[in-house]
Structures are given as structure tokens and as C-alpha cells.
CSV table of C-alpha atoms and ligand atoms in Angstrom, one decimal:
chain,number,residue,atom,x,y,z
C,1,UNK,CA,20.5,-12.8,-31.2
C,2,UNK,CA,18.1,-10.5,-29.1
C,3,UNK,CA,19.8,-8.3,-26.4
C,4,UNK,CA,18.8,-9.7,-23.2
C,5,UNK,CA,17.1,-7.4,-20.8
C,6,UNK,CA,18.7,-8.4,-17.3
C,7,UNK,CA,16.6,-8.2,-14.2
C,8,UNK,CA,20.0,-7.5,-12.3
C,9,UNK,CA,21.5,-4.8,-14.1
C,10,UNK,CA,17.5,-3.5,-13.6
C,11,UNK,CA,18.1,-3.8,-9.7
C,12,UNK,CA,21.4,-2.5,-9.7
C,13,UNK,CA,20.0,1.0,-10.2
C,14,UNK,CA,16.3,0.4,-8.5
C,15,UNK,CA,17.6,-1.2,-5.5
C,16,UNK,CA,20.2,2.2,-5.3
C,17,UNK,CA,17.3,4.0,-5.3
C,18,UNK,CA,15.8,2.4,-2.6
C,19,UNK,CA,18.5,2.3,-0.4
C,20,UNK,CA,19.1,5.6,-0.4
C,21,UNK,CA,15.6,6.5,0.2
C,22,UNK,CA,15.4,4.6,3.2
C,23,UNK,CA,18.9,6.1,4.7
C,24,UNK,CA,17.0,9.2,4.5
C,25,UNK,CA,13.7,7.9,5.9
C,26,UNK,CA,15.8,6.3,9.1
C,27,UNK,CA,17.6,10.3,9.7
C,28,UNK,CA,14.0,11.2,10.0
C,29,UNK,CA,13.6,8.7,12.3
C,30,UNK,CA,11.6,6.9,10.4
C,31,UNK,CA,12.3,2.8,10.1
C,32,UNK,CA,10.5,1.6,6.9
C,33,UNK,CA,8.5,-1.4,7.4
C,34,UNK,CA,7.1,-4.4,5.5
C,35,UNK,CA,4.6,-6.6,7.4
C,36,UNK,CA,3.7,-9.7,5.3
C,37,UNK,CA,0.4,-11.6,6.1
C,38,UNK,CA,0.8,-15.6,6.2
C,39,UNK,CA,-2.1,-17.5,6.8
C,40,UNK,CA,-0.5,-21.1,6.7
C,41,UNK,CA,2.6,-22.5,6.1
C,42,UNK,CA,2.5,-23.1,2.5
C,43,UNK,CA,6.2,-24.3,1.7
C,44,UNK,CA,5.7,-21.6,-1.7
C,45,UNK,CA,4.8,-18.9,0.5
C,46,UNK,CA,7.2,-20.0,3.2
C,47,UNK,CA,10.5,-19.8,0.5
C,48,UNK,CA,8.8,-16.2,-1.0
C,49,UNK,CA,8.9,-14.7,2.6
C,50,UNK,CA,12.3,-15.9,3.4
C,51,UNK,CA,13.3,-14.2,0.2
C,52,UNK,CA,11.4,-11.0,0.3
C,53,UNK,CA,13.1,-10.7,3.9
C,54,UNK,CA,17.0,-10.6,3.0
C,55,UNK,CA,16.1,-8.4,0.1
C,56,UNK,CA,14.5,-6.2,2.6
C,57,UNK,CA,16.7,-6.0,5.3
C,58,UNK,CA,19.1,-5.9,3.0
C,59,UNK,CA,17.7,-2.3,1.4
C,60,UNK,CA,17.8,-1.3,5.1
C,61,UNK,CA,13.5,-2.2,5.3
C,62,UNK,CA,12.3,-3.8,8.4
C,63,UNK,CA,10.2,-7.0,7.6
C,64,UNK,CA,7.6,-8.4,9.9
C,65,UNK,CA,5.5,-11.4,9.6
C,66,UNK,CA,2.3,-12.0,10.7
C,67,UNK,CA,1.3,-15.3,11.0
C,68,UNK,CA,-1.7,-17.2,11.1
C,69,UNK,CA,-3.0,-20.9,11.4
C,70,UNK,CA,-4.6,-22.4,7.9
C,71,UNK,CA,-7.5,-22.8,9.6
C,72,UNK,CA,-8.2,-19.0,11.2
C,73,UNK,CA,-11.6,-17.6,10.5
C,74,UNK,CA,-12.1,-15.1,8.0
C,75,UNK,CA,-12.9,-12.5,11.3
C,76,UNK,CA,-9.4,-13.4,12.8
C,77,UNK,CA,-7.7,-12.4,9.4
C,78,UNK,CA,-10.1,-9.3,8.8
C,79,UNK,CA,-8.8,-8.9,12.9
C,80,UNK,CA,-5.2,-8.8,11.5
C,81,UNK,CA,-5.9,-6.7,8.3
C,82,UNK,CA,-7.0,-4.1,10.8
C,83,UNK,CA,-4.2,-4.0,13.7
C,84,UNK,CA,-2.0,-3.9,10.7
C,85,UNK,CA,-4.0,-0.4,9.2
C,86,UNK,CA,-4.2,1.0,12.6
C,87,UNK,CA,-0.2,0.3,13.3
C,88,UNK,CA,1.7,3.4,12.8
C,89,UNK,CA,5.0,1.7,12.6
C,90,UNK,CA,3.8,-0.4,9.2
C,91,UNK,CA,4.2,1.7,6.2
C,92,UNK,CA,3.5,-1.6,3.7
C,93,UNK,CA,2.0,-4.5,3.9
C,94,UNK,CA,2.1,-7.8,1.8
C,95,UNK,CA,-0.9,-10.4,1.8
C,96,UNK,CA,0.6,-14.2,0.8
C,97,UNK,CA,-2.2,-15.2,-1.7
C,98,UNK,CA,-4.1,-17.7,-2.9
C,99,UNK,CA,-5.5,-17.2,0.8
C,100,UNK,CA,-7.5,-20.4,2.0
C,101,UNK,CA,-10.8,-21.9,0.2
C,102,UNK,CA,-12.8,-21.1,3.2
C,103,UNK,CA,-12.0,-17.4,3.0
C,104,UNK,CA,-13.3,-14.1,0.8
C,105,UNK,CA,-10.1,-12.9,-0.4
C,106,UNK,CA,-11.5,-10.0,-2.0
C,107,UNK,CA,-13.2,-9.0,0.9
C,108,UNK,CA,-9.8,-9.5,3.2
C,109,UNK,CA,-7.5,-7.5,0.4
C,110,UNK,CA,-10.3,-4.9,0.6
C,111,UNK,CA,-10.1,-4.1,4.0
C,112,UNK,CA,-6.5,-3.1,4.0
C,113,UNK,CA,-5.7,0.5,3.8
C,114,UNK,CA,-4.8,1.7,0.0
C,115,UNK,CA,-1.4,3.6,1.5
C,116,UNK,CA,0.0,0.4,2.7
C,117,UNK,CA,-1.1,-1.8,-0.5
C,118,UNK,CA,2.3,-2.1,-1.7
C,119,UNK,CA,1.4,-5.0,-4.2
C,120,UNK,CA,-1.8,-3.3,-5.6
C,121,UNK,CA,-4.3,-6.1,-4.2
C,122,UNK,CA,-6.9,-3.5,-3.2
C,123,UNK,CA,-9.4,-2.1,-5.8
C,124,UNK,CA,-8.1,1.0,-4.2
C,125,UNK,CA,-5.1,0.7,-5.5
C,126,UNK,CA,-6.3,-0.8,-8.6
C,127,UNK,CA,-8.6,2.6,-9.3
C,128,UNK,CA,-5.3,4.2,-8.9
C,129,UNK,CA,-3.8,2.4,-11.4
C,130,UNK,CA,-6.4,3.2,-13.5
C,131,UNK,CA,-6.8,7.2,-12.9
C,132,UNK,CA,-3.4,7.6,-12.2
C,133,UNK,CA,-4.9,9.3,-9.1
C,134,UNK,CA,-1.4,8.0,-7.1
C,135,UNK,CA,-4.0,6.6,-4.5
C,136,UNK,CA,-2.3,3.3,-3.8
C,137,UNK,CA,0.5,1.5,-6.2
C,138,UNK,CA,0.6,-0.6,-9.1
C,139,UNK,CA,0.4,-4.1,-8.3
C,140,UNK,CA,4.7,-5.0,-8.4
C,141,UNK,CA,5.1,-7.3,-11.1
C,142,UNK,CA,3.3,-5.2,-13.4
C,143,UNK,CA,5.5,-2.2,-12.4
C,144,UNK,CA,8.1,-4.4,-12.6
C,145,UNK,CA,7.8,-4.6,-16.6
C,146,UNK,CA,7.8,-0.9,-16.6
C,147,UNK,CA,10.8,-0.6,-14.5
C,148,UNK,CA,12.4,-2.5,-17.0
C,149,UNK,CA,11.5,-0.6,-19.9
C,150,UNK,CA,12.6,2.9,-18.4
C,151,UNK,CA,15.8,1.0,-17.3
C,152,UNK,CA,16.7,0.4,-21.3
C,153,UNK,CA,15.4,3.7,-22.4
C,154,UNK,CA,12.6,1.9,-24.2
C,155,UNK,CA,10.2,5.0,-25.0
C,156,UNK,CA,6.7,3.7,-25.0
C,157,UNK,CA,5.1,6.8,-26.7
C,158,UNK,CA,3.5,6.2,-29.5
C,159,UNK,CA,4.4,2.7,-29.9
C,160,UNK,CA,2.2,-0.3,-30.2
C,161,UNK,CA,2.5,-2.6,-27.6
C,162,UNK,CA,0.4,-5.7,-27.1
C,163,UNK,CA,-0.6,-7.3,-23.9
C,164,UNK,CA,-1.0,-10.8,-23.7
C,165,UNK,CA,-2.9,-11.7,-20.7
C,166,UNK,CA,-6.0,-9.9,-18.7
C,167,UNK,CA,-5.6,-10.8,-15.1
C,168,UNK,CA,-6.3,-8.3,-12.9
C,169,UNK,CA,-2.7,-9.1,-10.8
C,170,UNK,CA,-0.7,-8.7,-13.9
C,171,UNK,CA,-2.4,-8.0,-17.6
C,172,UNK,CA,-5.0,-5.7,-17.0
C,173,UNK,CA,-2.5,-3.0,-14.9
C,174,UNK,CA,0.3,-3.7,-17.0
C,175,UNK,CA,-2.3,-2.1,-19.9
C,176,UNK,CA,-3.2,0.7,-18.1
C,177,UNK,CA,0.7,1.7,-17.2
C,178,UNK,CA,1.8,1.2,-21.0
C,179,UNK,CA,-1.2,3.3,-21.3
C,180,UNK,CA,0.3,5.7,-18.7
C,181,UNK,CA,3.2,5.9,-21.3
C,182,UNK,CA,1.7,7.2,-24.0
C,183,UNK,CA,1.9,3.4,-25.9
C,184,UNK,CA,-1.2,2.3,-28.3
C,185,UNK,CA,-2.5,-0.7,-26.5
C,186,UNK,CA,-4.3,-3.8,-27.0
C,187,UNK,CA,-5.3,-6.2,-24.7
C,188,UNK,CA,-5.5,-10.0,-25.7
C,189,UNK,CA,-6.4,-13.5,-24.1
C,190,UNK,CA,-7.8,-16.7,-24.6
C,191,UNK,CA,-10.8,-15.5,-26.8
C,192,UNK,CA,-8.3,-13.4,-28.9
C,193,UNK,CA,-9.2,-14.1,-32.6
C,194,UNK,CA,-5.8,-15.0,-34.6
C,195,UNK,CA,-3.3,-14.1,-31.5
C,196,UNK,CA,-0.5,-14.3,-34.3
C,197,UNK,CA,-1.5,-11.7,-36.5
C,198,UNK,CA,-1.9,-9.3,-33.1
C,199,UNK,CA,1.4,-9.8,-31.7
C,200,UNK,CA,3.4,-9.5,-34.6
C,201,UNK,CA,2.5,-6.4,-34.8
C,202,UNK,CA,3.6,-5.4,-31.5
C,203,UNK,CA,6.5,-3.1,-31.0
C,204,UNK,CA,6.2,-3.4,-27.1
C,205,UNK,CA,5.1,-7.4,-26.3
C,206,UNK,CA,4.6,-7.9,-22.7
C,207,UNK,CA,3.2,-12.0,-22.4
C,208,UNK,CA,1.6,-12.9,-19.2
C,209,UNK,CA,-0.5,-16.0,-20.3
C,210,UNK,CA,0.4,-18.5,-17.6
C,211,UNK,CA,1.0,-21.2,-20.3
C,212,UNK,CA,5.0,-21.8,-20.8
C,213,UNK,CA,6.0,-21.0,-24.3
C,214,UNK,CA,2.9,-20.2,-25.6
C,215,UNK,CA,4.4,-17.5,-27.6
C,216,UNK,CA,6.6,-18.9,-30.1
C,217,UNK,CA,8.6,-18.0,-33.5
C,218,UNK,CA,5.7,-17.6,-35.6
C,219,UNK,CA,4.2,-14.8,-32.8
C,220,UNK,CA,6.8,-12.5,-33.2
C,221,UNK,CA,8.9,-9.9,-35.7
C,222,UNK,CA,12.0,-8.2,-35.8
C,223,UNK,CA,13.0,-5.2,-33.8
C,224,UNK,CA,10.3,-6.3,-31.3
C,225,UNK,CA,10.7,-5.6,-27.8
C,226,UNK,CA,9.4,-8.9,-25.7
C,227,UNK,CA,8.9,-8.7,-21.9
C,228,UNK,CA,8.5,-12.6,-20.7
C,229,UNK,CA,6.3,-12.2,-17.3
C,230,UNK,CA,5.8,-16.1,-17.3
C,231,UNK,CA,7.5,-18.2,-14.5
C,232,UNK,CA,6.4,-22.3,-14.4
C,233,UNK,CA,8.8,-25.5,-14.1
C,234,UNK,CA,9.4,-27.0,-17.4
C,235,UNK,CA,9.4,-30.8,-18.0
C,236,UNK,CA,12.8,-30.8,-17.3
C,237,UNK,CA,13.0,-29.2,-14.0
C,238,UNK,CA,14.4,-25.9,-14.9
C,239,UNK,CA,12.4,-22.7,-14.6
C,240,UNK,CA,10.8,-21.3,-18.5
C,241,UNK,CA,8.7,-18.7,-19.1
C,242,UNK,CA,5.4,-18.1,-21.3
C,243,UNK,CA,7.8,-17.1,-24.6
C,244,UNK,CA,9.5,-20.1,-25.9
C,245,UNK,CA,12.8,-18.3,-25.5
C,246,UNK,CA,14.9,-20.3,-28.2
C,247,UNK,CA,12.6,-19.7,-30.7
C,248,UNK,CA,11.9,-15.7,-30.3
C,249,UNK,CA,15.4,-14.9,-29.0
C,250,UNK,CA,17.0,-14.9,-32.5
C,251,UNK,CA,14.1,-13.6,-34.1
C,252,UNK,CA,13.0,-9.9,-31.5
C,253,UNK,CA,15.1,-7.3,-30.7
C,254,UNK,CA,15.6,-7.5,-27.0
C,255,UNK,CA,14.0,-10.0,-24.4
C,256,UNK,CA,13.8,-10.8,-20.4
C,257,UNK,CA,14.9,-14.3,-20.0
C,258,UNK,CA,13.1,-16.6,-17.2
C,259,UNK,CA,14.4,-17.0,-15.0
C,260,UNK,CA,16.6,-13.5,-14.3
C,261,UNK,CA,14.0,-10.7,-15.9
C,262,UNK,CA,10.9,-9.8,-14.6
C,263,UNK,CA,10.6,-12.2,-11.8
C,264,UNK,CA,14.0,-11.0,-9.7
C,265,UNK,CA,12.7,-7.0,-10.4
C,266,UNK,CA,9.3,-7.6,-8.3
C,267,UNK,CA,11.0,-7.8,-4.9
C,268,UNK,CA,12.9,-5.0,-5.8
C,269,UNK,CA,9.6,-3.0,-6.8
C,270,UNK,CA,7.9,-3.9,-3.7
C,271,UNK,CA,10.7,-2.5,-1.7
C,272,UNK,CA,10.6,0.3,-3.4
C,273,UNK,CA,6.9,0.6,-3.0
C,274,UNK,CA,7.7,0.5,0.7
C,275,UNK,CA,9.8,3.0,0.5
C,276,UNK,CA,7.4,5.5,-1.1
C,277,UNK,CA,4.8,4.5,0.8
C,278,UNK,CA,6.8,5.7,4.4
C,279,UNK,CA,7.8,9.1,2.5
C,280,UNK,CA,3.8,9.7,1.7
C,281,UNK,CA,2.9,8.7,5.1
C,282,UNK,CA,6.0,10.8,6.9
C,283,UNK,CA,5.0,13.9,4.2
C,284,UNK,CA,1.4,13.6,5.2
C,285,UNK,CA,2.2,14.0,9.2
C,286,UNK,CA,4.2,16.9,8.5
C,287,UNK,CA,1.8,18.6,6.5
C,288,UNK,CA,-0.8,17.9,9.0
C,289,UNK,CA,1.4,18.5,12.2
C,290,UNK,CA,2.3,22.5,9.6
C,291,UNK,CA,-1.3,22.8,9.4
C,292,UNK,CA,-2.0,22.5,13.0
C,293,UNK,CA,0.7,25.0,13.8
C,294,UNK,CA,-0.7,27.4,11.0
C,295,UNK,CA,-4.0,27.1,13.2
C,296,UNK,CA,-2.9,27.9,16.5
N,301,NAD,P1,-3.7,-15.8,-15.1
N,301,NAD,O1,-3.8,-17.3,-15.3
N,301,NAD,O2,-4.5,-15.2,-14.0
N,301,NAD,O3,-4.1,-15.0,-16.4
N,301,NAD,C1,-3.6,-15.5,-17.6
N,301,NAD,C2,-4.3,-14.6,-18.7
N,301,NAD,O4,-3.7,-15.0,-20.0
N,301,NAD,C3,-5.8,-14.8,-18.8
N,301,NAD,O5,-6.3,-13.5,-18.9
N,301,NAD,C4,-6.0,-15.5,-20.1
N,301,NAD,O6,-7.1,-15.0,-20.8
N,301,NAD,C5,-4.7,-15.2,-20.9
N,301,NAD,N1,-4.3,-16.4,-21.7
N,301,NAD,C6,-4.1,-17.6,-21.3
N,301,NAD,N2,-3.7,-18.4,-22.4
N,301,NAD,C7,-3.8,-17.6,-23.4
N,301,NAD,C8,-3.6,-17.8,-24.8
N,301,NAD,N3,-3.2,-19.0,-25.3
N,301,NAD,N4,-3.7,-16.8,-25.7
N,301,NAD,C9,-4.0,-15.6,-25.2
N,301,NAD,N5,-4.3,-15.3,-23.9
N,301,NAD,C10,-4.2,-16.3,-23.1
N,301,NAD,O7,-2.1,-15.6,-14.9
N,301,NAD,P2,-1.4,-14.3,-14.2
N,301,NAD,O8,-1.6,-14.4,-12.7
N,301,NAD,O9,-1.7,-13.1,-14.9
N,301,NAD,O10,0.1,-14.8,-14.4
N,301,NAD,C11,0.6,-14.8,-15.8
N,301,NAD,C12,2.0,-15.5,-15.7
N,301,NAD,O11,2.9,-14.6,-15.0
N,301,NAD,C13,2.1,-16.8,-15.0
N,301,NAD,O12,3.0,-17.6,-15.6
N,301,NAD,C14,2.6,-16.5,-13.6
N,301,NAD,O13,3.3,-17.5,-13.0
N,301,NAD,C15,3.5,-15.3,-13.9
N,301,NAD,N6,3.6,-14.4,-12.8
N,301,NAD,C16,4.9,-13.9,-12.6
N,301,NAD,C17,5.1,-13.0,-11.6
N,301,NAD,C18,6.5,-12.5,-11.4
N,301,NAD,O14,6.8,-11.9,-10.4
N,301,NAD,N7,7.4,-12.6,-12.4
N,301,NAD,C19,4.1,-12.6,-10.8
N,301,NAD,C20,2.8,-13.0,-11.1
N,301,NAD,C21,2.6,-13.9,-12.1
């Protein structure tokens, strides 16, 4: 049976981490601070906020919602976007998506500010990703997978790790960190010719297909690392992910189960995220407040 890769024992040592990084930011006098964006009251986005909250405050992060009506015009939440850029006070904030049909999300995730893009929704952050200029973050759920990895010691160098799944939220950057790492990528999806004979030859396999169990016994091989970012209802009401779990479990080397793996580390990574994102900003005003008295 694999060894199961625990999203809590994960936290344990991340959420440390973060805690101790914002005791230091509030000596400075400093009070880390999430804003998250509602537009609606989606009961899914509702529960998520109520969530991301506690974990928050709990870290000893501020969280501060900004809500508006389903029906606001795109100029109102473009309006919101840039009170929330301008306000000195907000070190990261969090934009509840899908946003409504009637609005241009990319042009909306666009106008925020790459330093406080804690989820990597901006193409800011997503050149970041890319360059590894550190302009921006990763978005969190595919930090998340890499958070796990470093957690169990799993060196990525040189390995071959296959990344099923292209979507710009979770495949795509998820690549380009494993990249990052030093693995041998490939990328595949729903054109992928013979998915089976690609990911059994995977020593890394990260699955984010959004289709539960779509990765089953015959996908897999021993000694295989498998990192389940799936998360859907299954017919019988309890959460599964995109690996069929009973049929890989006995077959890989390790695994994240669903729920309890990747899902419960993203809060923690966003926290985190805003975290870093008040140390850049505090580091930046010193260095600019030392250059000014360097001048004069
Ligand atoms: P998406 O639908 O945007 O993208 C899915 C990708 O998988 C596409 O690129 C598609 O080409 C590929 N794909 C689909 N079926 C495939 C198949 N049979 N073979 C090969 N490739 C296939 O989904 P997403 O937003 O990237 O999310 C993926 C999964 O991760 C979903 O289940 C979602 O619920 C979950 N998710 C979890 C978290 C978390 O915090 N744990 C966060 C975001 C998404």
C-alpha cells in the first residue's frame, strides 16, 4: 500500500512557518492582511471565505472582505481592484472566481497589482512563474503540490515527472515549478495520444484533469510518486479526486488522498503568500526610506 502524503503533517510545518513570520511582521508594526473580493453571494464562495478566514486569523493574518452585489458593473469592480492596489494596509488580495458572465475577468484580475496577487491570477504573476523573475507568486494550488514534495524530501532533479492537465490555474504553473526543480517535464491533456503509455513512465505524476478517477490502475507503476489535485463529489456524496484512489494506492509508491492532500495545503500557501508578500512590501519601504537618507 502507497505511503500517503498528508496535507496536515504538510501544514504542520508550513503553517509554523507562517506564523512565525507574521509575529515578526506585527513587531515591525506591520499587521499582515488578506482582502478577498466577493462579487455575489455564491454559497461555494461564501463557505471558501468563511474558511480561508479562521485559517487566517488563526496564522495571526488579518482578513477583510470586500463585497459586492452580483450585478455591479465591471467599472465598480475595476473601482474596487484599484482602492485595493492603492491601500497600504493590504499586502494580498484574493479575487473569488468564476466572476459573473457579464464581466471580463481577465481584464479585472489584470488590473490588480502583481505584489498583492497572492493566488497567481495576474499574467504578472504568471510571467513570474515562468521566468522565475519572483515578480508575483505562483498561483497556490500549484505551489501547493510543490510544498508537498519538499515536505517528503521528494528531489525533483532529474526525475521525470508528468503533468496531467494544462490549465493555466493549475497544470501549466505546476510544469513550470517542477521545471523550477530541475525535473524532465511533460505536459499532457485531452489531445494527449496514448495517456497510459506517458504516465507510466512518470516518476513525479501530478493529475489535475478535472474528471474524478480518470487516472486509474492501468495509468500508473511502481515507485511512482502520484500527487492527486482533483476535488469533485462522487456519486455517493463523499469527496474523490481525479486518481481513482483504490486502484493506484496499492500499485504507486506514495499518494495525496482527496480529500486531506493538496486541497487542505492551498489555504495554507496563500497564507503564506501573504506573508511574503508584507515582508517584500515592508523590505521595499525600508530600502527606499535608506535610499532617501543616503540622498540627503
Ligand atoms: P480545468 O478543467 O481547467 O483543466 C483540466 C485540464 O485537464 C485540461 O487542460 C484538459 O486538457 C485536461 N484533461 C481533462 N481530461 C483529460 C483526460 N482525460 N486526459 C488528459 N488530460 C485531460 O481544471 P483545473 O482548473 O486545472 O482543475 C483540475 C482539478 O483540480 C479539478 O478537479 C479541480 O476541482 C481541482 N482543483 C483543486 C484545487 C485545490 O485547491 N485542490 C484548486 C483548483 C482546482
Amino acid at each position: 500500500m502507497a505511503k500517503l502524503l498528508l496535507g496536515k503533517e504538510v501544514n504542520a510545518s508550513l503553517n509554523e512557518r507562517v506564523r512565525s513570520k507574521a509575529a515578526r511582521l506585527r513587531e515591525a508594526g506591520i499587521t499582515p492582511t488578506l482582502a478577498i473580493l466577493r462579487v455575489g453571494e455564491r454559497p461555494d464562495d461564501l463557505a471558501y471565505e468563511k474558511g480561508a478566514r479562521k485559517r487566517h486569523e488563526a496564522l495571526g493574518i488579518d482578513c477583510r472582505s470586500v463585497v459586492l452585489p452580483a450585478e455591479a458593473r465591471q467599472e465598480e469592480l475595476l473601482a474596487a481592484v484599484e482602492e485595493l492596489n492603492r491601500d497600504a494596509s493590504v499586502h494580498g488580495v484574493l479575487m473569488l472566481r468564476p466572476l459573473p458572465a457579464h464581466i471580463d475577468e481577465r481584464l479585472v484580475c489584470g488590473a490588480l497589482r502583481a505584489e498583492k496577487d497572492v493566488d497567481g491570477q495576474t499574467e504578472a504573476s504568471m510571467a513570474g512563474v515562468f521566468t522565475g523573475s519572483g515578480v508575483g507568486f505562483a498561483p497556490c494550488t500549484a505551489q501547493a503540490c510543490m510544498e508537498i514534495l519538499a515536505h517528503y524530501g521528494i528531489d525533483c532533479a532529474g526525475r521525470r515527472a508528468v503533468v496531467v492537465g494544462r490549465s493555466l490555474i493549475v497544470g501549466k504553473p505546476a510544469a513550470m515549478l517542477l521545471l523550477q526543480k530541475n525535473a524532465t517535464v511533460t505536459v499532457c491533456h485531452t489531445r494527449t495520444a496514448d495517456l497510459v503509455e506517458v504516465t507510466r513512465q512518470a516518476d513525479i505524476l501530478l493529475v489535475a484533469a478535472g474528471r474524478a478517477g480518470v487516472i486509474g490502475a492501468e495509468h500508473v507503476s511502481e515507485g511512482q510518486i502520484v500527487i492527486d489535485v482533483g476535488i469533485h463529489v462522487g456519486a455517493d456524496g463523499r469527496l474523490c479526486g481525479d486518481v481513482d484512489f483504490d486502484a493506484v494506492s496499492p500499485v504507486v509508491e506514495a499518494i495525496t488522498p482527496v480529500p486531506g492532500g493538496v486541497g487542505s495545503v492551498t489555504t495554507s500557501v496563500l497564507a503564506e503568500h501573504v506573508t511574503e508578500a508584507a515582508l517584500r512590501m515592508y523590505r521595499d519601504r525600508q530600502s527606499r526610506i535608506y535610499i532617501r537618507q543616503e540622498t540627503f
